Coordinates of C-alpha atoms in Angstrom, one line a residue:
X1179 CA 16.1 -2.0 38.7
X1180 CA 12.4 -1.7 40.2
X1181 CA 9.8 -1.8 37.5
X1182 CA 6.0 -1.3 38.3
X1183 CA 3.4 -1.4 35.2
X1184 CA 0.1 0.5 35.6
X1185 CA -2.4 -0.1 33.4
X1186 CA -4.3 3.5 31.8
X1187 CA -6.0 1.7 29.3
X1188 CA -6.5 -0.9 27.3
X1189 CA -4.1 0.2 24.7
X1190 CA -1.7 2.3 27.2
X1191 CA 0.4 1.5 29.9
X1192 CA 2.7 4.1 32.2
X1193 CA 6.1 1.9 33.4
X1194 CA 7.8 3.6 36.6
X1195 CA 11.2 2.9 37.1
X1196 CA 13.7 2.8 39.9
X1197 CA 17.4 2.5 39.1
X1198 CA 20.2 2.7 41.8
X1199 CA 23.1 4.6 40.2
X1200 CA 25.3 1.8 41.1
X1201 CA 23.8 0.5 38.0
X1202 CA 24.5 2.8 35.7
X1203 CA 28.1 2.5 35.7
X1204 CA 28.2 1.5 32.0
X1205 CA 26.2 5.0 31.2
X1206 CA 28.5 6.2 33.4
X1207 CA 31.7 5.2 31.4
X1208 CA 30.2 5.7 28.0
X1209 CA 29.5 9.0 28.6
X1210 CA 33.3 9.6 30.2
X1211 CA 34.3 7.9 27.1
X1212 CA 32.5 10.3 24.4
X1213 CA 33.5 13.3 26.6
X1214 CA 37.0 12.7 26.6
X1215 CA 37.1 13.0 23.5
X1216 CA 35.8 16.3 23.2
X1217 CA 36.9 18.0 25.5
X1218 CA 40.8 19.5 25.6
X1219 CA 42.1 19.4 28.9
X1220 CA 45.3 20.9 29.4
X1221 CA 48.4 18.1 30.3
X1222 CA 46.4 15.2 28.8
X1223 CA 45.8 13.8 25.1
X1224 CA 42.2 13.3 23.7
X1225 CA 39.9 10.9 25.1
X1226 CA 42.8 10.3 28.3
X1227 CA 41.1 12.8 30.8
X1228 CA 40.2 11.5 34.0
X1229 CA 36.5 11.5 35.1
X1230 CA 37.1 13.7 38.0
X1231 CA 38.6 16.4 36.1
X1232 CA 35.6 15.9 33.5
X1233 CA 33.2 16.2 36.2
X1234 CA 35.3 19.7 37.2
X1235 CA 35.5 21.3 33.1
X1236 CA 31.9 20.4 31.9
X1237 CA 30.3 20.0 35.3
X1238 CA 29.1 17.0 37.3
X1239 CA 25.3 18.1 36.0
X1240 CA 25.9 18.1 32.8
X1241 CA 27.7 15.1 33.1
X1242 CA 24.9 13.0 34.9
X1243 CA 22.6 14.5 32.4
X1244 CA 24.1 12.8 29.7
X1245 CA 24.5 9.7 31.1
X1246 CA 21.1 9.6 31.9
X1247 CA 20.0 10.4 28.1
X1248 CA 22.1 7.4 27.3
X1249 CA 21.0 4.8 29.8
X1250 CA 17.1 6.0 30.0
X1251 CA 16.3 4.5 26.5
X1252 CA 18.5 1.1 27.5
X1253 CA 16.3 0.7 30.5
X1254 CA 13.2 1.6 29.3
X1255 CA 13.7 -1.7 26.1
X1256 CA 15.0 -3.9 29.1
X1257 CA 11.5 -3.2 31.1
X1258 CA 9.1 -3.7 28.5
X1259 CA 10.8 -7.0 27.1
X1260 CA 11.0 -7.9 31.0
X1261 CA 7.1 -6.8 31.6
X1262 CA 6.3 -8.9 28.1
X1263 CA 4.7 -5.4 27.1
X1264 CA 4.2 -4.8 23.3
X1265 CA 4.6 -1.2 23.0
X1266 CA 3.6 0.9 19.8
X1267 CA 5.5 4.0 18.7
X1268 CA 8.2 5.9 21.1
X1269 CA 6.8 6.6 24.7
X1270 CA 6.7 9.8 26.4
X1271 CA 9.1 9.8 29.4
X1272 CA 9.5 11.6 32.1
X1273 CA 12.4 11.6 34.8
X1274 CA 11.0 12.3 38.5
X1275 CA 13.7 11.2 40.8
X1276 CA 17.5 12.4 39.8
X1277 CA 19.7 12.6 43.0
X1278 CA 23.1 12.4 42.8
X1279 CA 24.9 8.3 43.7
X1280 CA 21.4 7.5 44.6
X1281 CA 18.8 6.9 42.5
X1282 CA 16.7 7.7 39.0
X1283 CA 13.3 7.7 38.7
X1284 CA 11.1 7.6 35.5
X1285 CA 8.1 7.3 34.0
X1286 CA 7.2 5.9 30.4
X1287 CA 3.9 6.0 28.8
X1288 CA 3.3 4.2 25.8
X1289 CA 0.3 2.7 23.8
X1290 CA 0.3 -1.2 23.4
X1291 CA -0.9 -3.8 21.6
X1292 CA -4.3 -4.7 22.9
X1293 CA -4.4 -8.3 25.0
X1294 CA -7.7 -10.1 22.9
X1295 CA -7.4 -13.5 21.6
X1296 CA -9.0 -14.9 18.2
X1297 CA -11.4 -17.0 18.7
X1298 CA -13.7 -18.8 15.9
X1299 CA -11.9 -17.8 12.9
X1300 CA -12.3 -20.9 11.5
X1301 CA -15.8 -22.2 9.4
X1302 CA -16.1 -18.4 8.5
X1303 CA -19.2 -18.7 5.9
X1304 CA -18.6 -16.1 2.4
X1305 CA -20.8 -16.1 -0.7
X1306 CA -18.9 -15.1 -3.6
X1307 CA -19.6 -14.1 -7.2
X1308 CA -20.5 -16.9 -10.0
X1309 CA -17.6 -18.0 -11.8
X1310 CA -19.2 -19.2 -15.1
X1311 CA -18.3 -18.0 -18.5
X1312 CA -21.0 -17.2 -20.9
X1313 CA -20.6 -17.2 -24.9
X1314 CA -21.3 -13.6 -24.4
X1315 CA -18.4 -12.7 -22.5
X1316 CA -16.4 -14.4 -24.8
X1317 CA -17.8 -12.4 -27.4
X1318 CA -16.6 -10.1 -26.1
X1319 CA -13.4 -10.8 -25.6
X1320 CA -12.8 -11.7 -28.9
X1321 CA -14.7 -9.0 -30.1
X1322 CA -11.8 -6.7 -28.0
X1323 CA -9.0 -9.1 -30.0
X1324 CA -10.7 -7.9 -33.2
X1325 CA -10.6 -3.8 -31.8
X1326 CA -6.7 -4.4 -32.2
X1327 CA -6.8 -5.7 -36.1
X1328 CA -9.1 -3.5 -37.0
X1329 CA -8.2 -1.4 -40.3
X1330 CA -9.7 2.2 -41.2
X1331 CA -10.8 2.8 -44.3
X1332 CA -12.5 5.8 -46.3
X1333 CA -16.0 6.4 -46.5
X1334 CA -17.9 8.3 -49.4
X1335 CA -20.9 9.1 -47.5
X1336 CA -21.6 11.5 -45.1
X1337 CA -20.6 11.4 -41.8
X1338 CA -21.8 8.8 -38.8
X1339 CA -21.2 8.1 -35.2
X1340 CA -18.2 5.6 -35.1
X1341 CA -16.4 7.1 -38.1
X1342 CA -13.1 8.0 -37.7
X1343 CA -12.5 11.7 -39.2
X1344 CA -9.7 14.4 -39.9
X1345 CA -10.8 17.7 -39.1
X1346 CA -9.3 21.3 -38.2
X1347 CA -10.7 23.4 -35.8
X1348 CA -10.8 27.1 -34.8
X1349 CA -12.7 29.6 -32.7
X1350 CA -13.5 33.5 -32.4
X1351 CA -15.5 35.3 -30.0
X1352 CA -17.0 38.8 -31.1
X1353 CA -15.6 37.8 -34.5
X1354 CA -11.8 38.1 -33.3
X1355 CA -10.1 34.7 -34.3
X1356 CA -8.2 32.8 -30.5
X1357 CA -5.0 31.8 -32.1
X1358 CA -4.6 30.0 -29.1
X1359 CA -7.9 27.8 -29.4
X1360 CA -6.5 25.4 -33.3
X1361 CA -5.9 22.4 -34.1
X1362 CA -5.5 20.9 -37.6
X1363 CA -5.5 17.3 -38.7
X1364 CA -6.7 15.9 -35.3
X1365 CA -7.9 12.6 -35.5
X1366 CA -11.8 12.2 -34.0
X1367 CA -14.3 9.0 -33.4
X1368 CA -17.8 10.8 -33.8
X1369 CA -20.1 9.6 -31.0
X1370 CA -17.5 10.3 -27.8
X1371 CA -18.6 13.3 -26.6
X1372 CA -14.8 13.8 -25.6
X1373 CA -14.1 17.7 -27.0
X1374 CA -16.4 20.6 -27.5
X1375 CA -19.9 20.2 -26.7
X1376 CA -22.1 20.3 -29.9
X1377 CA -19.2 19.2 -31.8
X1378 CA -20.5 15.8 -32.5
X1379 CA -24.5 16.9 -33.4
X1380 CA -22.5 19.4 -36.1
X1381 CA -20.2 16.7 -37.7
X1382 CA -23.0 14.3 -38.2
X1383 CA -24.1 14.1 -41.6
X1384 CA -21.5 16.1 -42.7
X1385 CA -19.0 14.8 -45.7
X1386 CA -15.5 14.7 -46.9
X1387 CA -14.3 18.7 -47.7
X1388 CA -17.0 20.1 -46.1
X1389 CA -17.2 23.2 -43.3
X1390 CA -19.4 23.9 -40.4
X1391 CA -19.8 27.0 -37.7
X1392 CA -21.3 26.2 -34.2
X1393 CA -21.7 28.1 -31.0
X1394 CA -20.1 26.4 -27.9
X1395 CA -18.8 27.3 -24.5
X1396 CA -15.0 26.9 -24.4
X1397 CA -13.4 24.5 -21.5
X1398 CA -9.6 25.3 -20.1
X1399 CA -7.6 27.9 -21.4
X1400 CA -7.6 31.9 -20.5
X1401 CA -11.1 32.0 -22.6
X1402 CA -12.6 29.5 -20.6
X1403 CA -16.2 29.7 -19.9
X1404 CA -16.8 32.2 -22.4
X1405 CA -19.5 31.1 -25.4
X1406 CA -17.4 30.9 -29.2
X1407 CA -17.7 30.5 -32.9
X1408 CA -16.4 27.2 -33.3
X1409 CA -15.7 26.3 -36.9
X1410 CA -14.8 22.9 -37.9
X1411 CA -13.8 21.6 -41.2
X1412 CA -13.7 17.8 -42.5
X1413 CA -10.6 16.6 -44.6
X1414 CA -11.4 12.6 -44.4
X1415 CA -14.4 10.2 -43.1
X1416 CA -13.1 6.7 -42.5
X1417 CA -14.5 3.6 -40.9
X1418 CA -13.3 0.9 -39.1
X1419 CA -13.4 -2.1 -40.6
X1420 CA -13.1 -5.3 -38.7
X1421 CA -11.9 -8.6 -39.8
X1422 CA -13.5 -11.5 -40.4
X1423 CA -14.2 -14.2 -37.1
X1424 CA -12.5 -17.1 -38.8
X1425 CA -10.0 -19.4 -39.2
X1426 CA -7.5 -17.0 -40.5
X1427 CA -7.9 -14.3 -38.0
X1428 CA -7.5 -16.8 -34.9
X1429 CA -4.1 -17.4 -36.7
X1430 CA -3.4 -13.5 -37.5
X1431 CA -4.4 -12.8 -33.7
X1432 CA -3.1 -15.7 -32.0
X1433 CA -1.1 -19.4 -32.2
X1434 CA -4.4 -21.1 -32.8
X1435 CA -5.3 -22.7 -36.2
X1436 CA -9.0 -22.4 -35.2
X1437 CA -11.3 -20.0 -34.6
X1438 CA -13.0 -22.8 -32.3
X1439 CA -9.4 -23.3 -30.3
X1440 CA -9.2 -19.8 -30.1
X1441 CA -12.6 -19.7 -27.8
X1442 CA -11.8 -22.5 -25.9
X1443 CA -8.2 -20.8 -25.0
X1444 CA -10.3 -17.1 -24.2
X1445 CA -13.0 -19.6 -22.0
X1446 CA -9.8 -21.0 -20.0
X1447 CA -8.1 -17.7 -19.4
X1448 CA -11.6 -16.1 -18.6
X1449 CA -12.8 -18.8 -16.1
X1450 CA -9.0 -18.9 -14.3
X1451 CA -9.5 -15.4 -14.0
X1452 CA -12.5 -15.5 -12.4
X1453 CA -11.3 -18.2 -10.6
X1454 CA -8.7 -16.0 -9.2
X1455 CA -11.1 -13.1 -8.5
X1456 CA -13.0 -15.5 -6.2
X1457 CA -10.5 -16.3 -4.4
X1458 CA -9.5 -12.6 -4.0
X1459 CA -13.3 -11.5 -3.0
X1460 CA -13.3 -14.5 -0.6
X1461 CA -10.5 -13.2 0.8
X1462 CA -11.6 -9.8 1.3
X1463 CA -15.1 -10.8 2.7
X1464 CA -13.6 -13.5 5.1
X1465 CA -11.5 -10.9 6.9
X1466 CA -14.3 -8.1 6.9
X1467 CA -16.2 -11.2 8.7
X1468 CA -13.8 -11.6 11.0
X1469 CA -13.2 -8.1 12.0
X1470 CA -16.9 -7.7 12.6
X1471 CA -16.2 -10.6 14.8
X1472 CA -13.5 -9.6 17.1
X1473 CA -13.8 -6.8 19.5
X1474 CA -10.5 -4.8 19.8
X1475 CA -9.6 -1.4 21.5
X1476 CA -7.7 0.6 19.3
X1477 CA -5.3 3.4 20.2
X1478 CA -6.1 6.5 18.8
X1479 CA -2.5 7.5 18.5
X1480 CA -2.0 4.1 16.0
X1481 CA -5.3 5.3 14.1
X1482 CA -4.1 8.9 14.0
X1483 CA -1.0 8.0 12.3
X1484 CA -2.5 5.5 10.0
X1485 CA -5.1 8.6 8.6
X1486 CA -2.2 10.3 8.0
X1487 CA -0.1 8.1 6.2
X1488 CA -3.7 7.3 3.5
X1489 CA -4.2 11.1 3.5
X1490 CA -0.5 11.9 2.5
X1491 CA -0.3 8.7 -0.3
X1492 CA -3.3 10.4 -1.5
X1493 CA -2.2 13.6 -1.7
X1494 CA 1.3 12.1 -3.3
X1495 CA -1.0 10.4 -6.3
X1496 CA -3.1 13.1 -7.1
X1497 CA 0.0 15.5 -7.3
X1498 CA 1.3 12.9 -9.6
X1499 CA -1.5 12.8 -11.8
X1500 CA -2.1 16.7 -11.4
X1501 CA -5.4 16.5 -10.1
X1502 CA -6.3 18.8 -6.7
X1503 CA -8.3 17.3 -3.8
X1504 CA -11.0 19.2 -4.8
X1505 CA -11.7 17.7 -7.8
X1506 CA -10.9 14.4 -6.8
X1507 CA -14.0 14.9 -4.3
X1508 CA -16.1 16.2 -7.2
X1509 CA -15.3 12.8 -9.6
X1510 CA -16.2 10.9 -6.6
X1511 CA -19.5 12.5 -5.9
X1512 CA -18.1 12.8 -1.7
X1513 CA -17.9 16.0 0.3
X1514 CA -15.5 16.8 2.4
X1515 CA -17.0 15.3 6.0
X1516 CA -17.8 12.0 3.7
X1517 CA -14.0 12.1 2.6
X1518 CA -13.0 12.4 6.6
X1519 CA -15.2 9.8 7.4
X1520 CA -14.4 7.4 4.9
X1521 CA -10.7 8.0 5.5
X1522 CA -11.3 7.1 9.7
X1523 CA -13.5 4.4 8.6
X1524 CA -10.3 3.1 6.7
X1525 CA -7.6 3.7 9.1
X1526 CA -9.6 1.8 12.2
X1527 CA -10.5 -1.4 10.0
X1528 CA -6.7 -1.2 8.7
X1529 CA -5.6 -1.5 12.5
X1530 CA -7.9 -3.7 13.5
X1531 CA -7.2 -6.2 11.2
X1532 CA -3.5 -5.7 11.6
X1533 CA -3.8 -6.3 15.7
X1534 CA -6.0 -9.6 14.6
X1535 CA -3.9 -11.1 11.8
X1536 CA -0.4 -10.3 14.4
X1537 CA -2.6 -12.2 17.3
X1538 CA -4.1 -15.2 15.2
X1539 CA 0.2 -15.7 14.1
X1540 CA 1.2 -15.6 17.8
X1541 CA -1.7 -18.4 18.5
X1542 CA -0.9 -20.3 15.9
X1543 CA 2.6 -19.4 16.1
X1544 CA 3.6 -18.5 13.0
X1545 CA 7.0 -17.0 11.6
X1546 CA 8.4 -16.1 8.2
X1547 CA 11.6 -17.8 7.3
X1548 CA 14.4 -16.3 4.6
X1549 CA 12.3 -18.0 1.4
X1550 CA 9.2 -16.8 2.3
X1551 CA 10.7 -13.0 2.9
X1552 CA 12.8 -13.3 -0.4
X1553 CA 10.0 -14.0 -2.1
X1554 CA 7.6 -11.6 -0.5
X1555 CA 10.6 -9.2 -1.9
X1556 CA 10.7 -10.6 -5.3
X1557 CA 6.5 -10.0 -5.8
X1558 CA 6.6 -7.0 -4.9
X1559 CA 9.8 -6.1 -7.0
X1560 CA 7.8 -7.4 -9.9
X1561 CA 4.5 -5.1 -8.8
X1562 CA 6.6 -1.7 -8.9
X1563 CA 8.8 -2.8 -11.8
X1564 CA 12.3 -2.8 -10.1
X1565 CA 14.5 -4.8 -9.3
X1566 CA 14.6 -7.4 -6.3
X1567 CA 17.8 -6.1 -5.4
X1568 CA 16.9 -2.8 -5.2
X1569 CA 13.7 -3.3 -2.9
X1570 CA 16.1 -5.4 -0.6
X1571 CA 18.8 -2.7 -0.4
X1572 CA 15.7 -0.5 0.1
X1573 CA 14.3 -2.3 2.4
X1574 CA 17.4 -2.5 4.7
X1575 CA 18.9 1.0 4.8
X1576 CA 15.3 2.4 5.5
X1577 CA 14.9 0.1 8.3
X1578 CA 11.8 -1.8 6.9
X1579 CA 12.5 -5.0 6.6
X1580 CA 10.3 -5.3 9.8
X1581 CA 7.6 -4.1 7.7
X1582 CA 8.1 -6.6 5.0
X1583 CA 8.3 -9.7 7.7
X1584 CA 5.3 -8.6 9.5
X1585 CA 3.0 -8.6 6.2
X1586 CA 4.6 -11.9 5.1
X1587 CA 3.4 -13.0 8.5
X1588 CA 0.1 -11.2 8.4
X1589 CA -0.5 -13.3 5.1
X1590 CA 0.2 -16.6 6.4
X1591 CA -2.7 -16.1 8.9
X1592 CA -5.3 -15.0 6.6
X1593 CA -4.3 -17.9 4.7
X1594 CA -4.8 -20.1 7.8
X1595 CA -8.7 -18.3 7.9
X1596 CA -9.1 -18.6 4.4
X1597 CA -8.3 -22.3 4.2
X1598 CA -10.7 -23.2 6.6
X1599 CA -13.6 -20.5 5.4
X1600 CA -16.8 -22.0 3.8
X1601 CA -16.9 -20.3 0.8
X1602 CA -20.1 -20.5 -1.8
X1603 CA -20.9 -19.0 -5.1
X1604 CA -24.1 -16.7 -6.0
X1605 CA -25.9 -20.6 -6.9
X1606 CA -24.2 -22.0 -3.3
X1607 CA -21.9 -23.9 -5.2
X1608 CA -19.3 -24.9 -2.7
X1609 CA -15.5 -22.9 -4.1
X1610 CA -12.7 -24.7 -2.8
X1611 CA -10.3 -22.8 -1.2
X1612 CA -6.2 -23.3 -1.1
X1613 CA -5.3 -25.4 1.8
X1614 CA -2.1 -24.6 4.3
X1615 CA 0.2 -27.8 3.7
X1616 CA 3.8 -27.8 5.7
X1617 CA 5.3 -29.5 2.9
X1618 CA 3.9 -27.1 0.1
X1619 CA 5.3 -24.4 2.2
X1620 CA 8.6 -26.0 2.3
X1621 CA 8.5 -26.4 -1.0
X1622 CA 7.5 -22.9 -1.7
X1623 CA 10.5 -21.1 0.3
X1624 CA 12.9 -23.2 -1.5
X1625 CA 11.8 -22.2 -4.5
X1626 CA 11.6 -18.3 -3.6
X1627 CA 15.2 -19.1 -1.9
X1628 CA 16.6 -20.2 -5.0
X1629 CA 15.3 -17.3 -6.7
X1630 CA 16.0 -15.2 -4.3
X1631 CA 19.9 -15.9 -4.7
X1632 CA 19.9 -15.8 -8.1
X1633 CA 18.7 -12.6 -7.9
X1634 CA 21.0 -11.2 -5.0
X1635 CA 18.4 -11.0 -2.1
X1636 CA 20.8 -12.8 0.3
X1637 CA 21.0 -9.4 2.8
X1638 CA 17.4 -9.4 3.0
X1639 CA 17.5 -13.4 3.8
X1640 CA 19.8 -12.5 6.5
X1641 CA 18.0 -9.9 7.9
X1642 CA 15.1 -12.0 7.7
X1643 CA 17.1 -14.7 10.1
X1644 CA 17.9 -11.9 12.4
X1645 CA 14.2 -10.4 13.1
X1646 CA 13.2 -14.3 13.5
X1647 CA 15.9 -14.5 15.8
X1648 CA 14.9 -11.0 17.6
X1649 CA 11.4 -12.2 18.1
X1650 CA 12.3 -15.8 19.9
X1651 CA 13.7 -13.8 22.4
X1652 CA 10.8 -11.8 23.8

């Protein structure tokens, strides 16, 4: 086999190909093989018919037609893995040459990974947000806490915002009563602004028992957008009544026996948290910086199908959550062009920093073994609330376990930039960042390994082994 590589691009490549039919001889017999079997040829049982008489029922051109079909893909994998060419998506092929015991001729073009190399990704320099907790956040915290042991109770006075009332409502237009537009007994918190617009200016200063008519235009229904009589009656005013910040409520609300321990425990949760949001935003602005950084030629097919895939997961959530694009746009304040823009924007930086992070790991050679995929597998089991067993099974019959070792992978080298990144606060206090340790990694992928088997994930460790395997042979 003759193989000659031009180069169209950057990011595309067209392979021609030369193969003697001498050999494709095993094309040749699989294709006798699957014919014989369907064909009935008089005097012989299925799958025993000579070639020559195969050649003579279905016809010599149909014949080399298949066997072409079957050994064009096989030769097209052997070139590229020969060539040491990283191709993206299926390539369009041609056939150009096809002449009977003496040769085939094809062409395949195909976009590729672009040839760049990462260079200083390490001493990256990110300012994060301050990580200090104030007494007024815990307040606030605390203050949420107290939200959830609150108690209502009534109120003989007239009505204020942030009372808690019963009421019934009804509407007519023209004086004809909207069956349609009632409610009775709904429970209301005076001050939202969350129904009918004037509703809360009519229920102030209003008390227990009594009844109130105001005009309003109606939202949703078959009436919508049409002005009403909207008339809305009282039954109960009741505030919220909160308890007291002491020693008792820190052991209602919590295991503490102190109001003070109670603090202390909201000012370590609070500052971890931050603590963990730093990290996060670190990471995000570390590989924005390195983007920016590296200058890579993208193939607009790759981005093409990546703007897809965002604009369908969109479209799949906001047909889950019943909203229409439309109105999505509207809550986000964007126009359509802003939308399309936005969503390119996306897609390139998305495959960008893909092509970088799968470069930095083939400098710094990195690979993911059966822990680290198992529990890559196990996280993200927990994050859509199944089981790990049924992402692995998942994950295998739909052919993505690639997916899942080439984000594992992907993670391991932002880690690598993160570790060494110079990363400051607001105040330029210095935030130090999780280092790469070979033994803590060890460590780590036994412990997701152990897990992993307790919890059944031994086909996705496998298949783990295999794609490792795959890889150290191109």
């Amino acid at each position: 086999m003759k193989t000659d590589v031009e180069e169209l691009s950057p990011t595309r490549v067209k392979l021609t190909i030369e193969v003697p039919f001498e050999e494709l001889e095993h094309a040749f017999d699989e294709t006798y093989k699957s014919l014989a079997k369907q064909v009935r040829i008089k005097g012989f049982r299925p799958g025993k018919a000579p070639a020559r008489l195969i050649d003579r029922y279905v016809g010599r051109g149909a014949v080399i037609s298949e066997a072409v079909n079957h050994a064009v893909p096989e030769l097209y994998n052997e070139a590229i893995q020969k060539e040491e060419i990283f191709a993206l998506g299926q390539p369009d092929v041609e056939v150009t040459k096809l002449e009977d015991n003496d040769e085939l001729a094809f062409t395949a073009e195909v976009d590729i990974r672009p040839k760049f190399e990462v260079k200083d990704y390490k001493g990256i320099e990110v300012t994060v947000d301050n990580a200090a907790v104030t007494d007024e956040q815990i307040d606030e915290q605390i203050g949420t806490l107290r939200e959830r042991f609150s108690t209502l109770v009534g109120a003989d006075r007239p009505v204020e915002d942030g009372d808690h009332l019963s009421i019934d409502l009804s509407a007519a237009i023209d004086g004809e009563k909207l069956e349609d537009v009632a409610v009775s007994g709904y429970s209301y918190e005076v001050g939202t602004n969350t129904m009918l617009e004037g509703l809360d200016e009519t229920l102030r200063g209003m008390e227990s028992g009594g009844e109130a008519t105001f005009k309003t235009t109606l939202v949703g229904g078959e009436h919508e957008g049409r002005e009403a009589d909207v008339t809305v009656t009282v039954h109960s005013v009741k505030v919220k009544e909160l308890p007291e910040l002491d020693d008792e409520f820190a052991q209602l609300a919590s295991e503490f026996d102190t109001i003070d321990e109670l603090r202390e425990d909201v000012r370590t949760r609070m500052a971890d948290m931050r603590r963990m949001q730093q990290l996060s935003a670190a990471r995000d602005k570390a590989l924005e910086k390195l983007i920016e950084s590296v200058e890579v030629p993208l193939p607009d097919a790759v981005v093409d199908e990546e703007i897809t895939r965002r604009r369908q997961s969109l479209e799949q959530q906001l047909g889950q959550s019943g909203l229409t694009k439309e109105a999505y746009l509207e809550s986000q304040e964007k126009t359509e062009e802003e939308f399309e823009e936005e969503l390119k924007t996306g897609a390139n930086s998305a495959v960008k920093a893909g092509f970088i992070l799968d470069q930095l790991a083939l400098q710094e050679d990195l690979s993911a073994d059966q822990g680290e995929l198992s529990q890559y597998v196990f996280e993200q089991a927990q994050r859509m609330g199944v089981s790990p067993d049924q992402l692995a099974q998942h994950l295998v019959e739909s052919n993505q376990i690639r997916v899942a070792f080439t984000e594992v992978v992907r993670g391991k080298a932002m880690d690598l930039v993160l570790a060494d990144a110079k990363v400051t606060d607001e105040d330029g206090n210095a935030i130090e960042t999780p280092k790469t340790d070979a033994d803590a990694v060890e460590e780590a992928a036994k412990a997701a390994a152990a897990v992993a088997e307790e919890a059944g994930d031994a086909d996705v460790a496998e298949t783990a082994d295999e794609d490792t395997a795959k890889d150290d042979t191109k």
